[in-house]
PDB file of C-alpha atoms in Angstrom:
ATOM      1  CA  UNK I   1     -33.327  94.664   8.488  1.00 52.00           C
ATOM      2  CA  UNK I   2     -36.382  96.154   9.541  1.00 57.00           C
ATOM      3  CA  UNK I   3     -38.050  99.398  11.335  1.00 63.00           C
ATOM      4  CA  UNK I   4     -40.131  97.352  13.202  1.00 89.00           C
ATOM      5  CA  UNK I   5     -37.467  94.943  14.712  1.00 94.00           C
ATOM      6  CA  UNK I   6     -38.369  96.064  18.388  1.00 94.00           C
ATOM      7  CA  UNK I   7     -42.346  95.208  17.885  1.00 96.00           C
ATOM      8  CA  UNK I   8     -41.917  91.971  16.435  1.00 97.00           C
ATOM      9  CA  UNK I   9     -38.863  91.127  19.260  1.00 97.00           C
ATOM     10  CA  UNK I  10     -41.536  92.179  21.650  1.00 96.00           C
ATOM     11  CA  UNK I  11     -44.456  90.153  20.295  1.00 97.00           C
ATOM     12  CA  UNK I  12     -41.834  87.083  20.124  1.00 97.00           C
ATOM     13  CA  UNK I  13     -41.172  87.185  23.636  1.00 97.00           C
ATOM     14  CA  UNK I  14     -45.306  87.501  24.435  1.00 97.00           C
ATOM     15  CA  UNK I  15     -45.750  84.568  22.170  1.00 97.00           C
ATOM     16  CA  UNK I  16     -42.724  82.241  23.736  1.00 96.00           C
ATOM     17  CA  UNK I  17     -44.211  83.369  27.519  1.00 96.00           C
ATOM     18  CA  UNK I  18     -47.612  82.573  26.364  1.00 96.00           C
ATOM     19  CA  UNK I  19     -46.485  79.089  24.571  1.00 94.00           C
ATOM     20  CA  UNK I  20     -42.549  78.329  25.060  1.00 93.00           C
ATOM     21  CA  UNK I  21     -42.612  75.770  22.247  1.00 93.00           C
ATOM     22  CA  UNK I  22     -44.571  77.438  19.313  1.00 96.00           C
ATOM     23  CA  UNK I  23     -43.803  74.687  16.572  1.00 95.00           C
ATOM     24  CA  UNK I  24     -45.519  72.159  17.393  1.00 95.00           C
ATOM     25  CA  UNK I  25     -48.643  73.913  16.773  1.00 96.00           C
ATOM     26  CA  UNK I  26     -47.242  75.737  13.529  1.00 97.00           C
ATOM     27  CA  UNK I  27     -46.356  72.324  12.265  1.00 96.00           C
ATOM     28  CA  UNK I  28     -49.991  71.468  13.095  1.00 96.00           C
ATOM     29  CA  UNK I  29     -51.360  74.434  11.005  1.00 98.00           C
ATOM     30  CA  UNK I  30     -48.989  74.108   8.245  1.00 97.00           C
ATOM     31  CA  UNK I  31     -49.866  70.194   7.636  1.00 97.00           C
ATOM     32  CA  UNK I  32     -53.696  70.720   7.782  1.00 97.00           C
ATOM     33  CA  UNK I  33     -53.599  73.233   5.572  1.00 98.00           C
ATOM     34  CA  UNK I  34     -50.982  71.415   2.977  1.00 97.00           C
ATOM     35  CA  UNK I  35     -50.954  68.157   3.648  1.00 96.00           C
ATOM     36  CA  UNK I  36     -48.818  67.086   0.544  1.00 95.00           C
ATOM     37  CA  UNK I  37     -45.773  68.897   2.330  1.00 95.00           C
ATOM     38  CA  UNK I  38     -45.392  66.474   5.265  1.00 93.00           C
ATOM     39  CA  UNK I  39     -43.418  63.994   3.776  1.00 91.00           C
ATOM     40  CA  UNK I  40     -40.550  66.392   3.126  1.00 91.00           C
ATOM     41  CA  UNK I  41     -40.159  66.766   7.092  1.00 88.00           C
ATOM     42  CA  UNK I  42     -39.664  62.435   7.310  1.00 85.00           C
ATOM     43  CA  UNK I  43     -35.887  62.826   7.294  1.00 84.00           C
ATOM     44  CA  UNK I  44     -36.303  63.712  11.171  1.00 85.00           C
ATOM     45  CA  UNK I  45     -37.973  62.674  14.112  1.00 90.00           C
ATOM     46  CA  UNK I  46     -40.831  65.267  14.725  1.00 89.00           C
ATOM     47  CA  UNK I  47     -39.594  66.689  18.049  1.00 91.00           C
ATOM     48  CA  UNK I  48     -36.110  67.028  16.319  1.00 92.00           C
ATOM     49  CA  UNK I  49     -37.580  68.949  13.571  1.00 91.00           C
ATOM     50  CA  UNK I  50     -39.910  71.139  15.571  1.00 93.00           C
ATOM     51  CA  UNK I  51     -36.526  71.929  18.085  1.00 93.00           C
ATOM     52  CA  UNK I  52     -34.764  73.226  14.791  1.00 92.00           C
ATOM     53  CA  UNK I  53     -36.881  75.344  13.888  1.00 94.00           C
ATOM     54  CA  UNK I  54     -37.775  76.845  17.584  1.00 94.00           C
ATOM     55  CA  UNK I  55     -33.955  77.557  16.994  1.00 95.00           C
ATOM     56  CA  UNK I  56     -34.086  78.875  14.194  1.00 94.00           C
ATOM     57  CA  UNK I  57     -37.269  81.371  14.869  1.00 96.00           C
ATOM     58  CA  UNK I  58     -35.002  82.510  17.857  1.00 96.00           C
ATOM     59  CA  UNK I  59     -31.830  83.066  16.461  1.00 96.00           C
ATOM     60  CA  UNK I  60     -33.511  85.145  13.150  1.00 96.00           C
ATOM     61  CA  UNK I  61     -35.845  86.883  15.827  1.00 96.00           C
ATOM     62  CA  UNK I  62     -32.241  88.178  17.739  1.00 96.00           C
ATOM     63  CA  UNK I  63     -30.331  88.854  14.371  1.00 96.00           C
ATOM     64  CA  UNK I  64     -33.377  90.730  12.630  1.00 95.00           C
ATOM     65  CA  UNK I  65     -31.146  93.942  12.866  1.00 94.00           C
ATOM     66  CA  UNK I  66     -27.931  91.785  11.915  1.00 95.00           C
ATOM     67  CA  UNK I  67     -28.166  92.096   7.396  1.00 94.00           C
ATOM     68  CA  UNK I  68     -24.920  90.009   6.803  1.00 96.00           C
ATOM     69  CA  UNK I  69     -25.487  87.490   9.603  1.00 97.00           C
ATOM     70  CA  UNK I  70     -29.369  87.008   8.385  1.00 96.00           C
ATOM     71  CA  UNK I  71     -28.166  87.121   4.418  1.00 96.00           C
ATOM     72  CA  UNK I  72     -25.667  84.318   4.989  1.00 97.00           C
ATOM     73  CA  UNK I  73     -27.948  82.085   7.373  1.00 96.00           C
ATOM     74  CA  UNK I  74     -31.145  82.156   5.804  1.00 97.00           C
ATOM     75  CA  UNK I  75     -29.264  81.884   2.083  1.00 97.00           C
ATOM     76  CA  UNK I  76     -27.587  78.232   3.557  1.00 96.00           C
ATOM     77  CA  UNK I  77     -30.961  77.438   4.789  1.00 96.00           C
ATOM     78  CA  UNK I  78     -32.536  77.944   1.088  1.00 96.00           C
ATOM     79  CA  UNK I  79     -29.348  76.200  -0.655  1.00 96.00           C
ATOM     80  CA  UNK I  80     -29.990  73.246   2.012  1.00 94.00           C
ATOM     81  CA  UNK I  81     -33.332  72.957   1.716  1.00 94.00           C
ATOM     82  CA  UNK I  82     -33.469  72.479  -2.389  1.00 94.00           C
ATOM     83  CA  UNK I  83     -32.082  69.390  -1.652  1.00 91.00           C
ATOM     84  CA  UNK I  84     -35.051  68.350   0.199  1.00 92.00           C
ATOM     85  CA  UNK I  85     -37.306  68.980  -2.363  1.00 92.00           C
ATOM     86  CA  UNK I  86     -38.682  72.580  -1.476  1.00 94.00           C
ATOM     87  CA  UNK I  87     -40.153  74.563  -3.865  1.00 94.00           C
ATOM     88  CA  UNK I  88     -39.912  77.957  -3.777  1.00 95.00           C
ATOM     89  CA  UNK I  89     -43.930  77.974  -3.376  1.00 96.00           C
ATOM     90  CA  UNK I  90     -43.714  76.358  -0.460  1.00 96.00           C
ATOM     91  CA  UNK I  91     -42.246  79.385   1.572  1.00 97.00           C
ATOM     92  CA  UNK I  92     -45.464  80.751   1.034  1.00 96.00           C
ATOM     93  CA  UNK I  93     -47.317  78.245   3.072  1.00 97.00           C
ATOM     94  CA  UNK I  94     -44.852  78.255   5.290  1.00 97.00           C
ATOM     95  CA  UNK I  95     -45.170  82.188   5.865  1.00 97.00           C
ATOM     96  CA  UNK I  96     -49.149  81.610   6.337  1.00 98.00           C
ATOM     97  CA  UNK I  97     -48.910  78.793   8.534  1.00 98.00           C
ATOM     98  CA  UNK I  98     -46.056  80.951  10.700  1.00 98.00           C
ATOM     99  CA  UNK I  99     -48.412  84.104  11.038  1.00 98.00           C
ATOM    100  CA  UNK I 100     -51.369  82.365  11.910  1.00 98.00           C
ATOM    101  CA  UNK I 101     -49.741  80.300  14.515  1.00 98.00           C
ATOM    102  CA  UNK I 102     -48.532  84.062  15.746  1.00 98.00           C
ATOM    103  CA  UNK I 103     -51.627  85.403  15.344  1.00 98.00           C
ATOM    104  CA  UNK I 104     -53.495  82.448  17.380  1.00 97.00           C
ATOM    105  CA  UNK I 105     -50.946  82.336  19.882  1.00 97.00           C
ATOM    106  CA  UNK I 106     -50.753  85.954  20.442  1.00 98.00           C
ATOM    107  CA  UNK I 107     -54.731  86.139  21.057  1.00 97.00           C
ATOM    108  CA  UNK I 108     -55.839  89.578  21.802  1.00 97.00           C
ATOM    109  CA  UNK I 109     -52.526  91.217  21.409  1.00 97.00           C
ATOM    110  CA  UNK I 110     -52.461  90.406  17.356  1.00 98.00           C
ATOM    111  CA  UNK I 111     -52.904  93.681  15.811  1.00 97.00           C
ATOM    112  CA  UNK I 112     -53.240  94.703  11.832  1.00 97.00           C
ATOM    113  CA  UNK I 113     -49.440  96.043  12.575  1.00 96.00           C
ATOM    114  CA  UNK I 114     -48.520  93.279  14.225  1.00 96.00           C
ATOM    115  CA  UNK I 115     -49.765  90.942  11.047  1.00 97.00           C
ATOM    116  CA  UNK I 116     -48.042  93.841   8.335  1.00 96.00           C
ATOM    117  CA  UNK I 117     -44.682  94.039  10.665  1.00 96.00           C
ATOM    118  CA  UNK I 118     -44.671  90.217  10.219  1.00 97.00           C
ATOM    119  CA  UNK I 119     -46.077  89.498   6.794  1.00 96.00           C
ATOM    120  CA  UNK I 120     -43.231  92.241   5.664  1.00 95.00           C
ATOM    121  CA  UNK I 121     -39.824  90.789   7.543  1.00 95.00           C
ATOM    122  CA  UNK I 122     -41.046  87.392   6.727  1.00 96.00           C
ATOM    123  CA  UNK I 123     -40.876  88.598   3.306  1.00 95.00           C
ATOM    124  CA  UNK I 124     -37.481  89.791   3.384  1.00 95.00           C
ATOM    125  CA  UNK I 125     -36.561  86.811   5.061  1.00 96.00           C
ATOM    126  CA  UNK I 126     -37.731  84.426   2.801  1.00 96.00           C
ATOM    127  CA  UNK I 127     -35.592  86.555  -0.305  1.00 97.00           C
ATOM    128  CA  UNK I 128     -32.408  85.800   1.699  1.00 97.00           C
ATOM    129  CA  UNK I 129     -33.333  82.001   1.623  1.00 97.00           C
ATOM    130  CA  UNK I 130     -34.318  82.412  -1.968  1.00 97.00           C
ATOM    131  CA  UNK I 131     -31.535  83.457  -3.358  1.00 97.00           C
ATOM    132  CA  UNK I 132     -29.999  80.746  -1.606  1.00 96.00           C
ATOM    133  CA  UNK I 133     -31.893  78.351  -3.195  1.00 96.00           C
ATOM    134  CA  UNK I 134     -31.511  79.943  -6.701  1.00 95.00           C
ATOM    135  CA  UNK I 135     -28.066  79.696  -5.559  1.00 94.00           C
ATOM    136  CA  UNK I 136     -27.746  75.984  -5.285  1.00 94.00           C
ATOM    137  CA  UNK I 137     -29.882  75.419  -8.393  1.00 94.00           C
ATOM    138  CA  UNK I 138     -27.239  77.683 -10.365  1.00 92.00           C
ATOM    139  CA  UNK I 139     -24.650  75.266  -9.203  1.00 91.00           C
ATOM    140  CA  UNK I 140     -26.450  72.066  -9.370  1.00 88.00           C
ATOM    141  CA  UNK I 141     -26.675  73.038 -13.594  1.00 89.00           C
ATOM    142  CA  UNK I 142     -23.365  73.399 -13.792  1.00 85.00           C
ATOM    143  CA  UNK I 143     -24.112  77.430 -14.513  1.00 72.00           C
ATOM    144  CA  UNK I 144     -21.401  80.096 -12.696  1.00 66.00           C
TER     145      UNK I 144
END
């Protein structure tokens, strides 16, 4: 998926050494910054939620050199999560409040590269998901 799979696999593990559970603190950053997305994430208890998406973060971070397993996963993520409500905008915020929580967490180690190697797989990442989500809209109409 991307040429710089190894550095962001290697500033994944600094982060999860330096802070095992990193969502907490994203979800932190991503509600203070948009607090009008919170009350998409009621559906689950917060510690719930936050242990999905450690998962998820994870499992991408180990696939990022894996196209067909990361097109299929991260397209059902983007058909699931129209039905919560998420606009496509909204990966956006998500993406910021992700790379700052990186950045933070990674202190001194956070590089330009670092922020480019991220800001460009997140990117790809979030196509998969939303084409997904265009996807399950398609459907939803009643379009083929």
């Amino acid at each position: 998926m991307t040429p710089n799979a190894a550095l962001l696999r290697q500033n994944f593990e600094l982060v999860i050494e330096r802070q095992p559970q990193i969502t907490p603190q994203f979800y932190e950053i991503l509600f203070e910054r948009r607090p009008e997305v919170r009350a998409l994430f009621a559906r689950n208890a917060p510690e719930r939620q936050q242990k999905m998406l450690q998962d998820a973060l994870v499992a991408v971070v180990e696939r990022l050199d894996d196209a067909p397993w990361l097109g299929e996963a991260l397209g059902a993520i983007g058909r699931k999560h129209v039905d919560y409500g998420v606009r496509d905008e909204m990966y956006g915020w998500v993406g910021e409040a992700l790379l700052a929580t990186l950045a933070e967490i990674s202190g001194d180690a956070w590089t330009p590269e670092l922020e480019a190697a991220w800001a460009a797989a997140y990117g790809a990442l979030v196509a998969m998901a939303l084409a997904g989500a265009r996807e399950a809209r398609r459907e939803a109409a009643g379009a083929p």
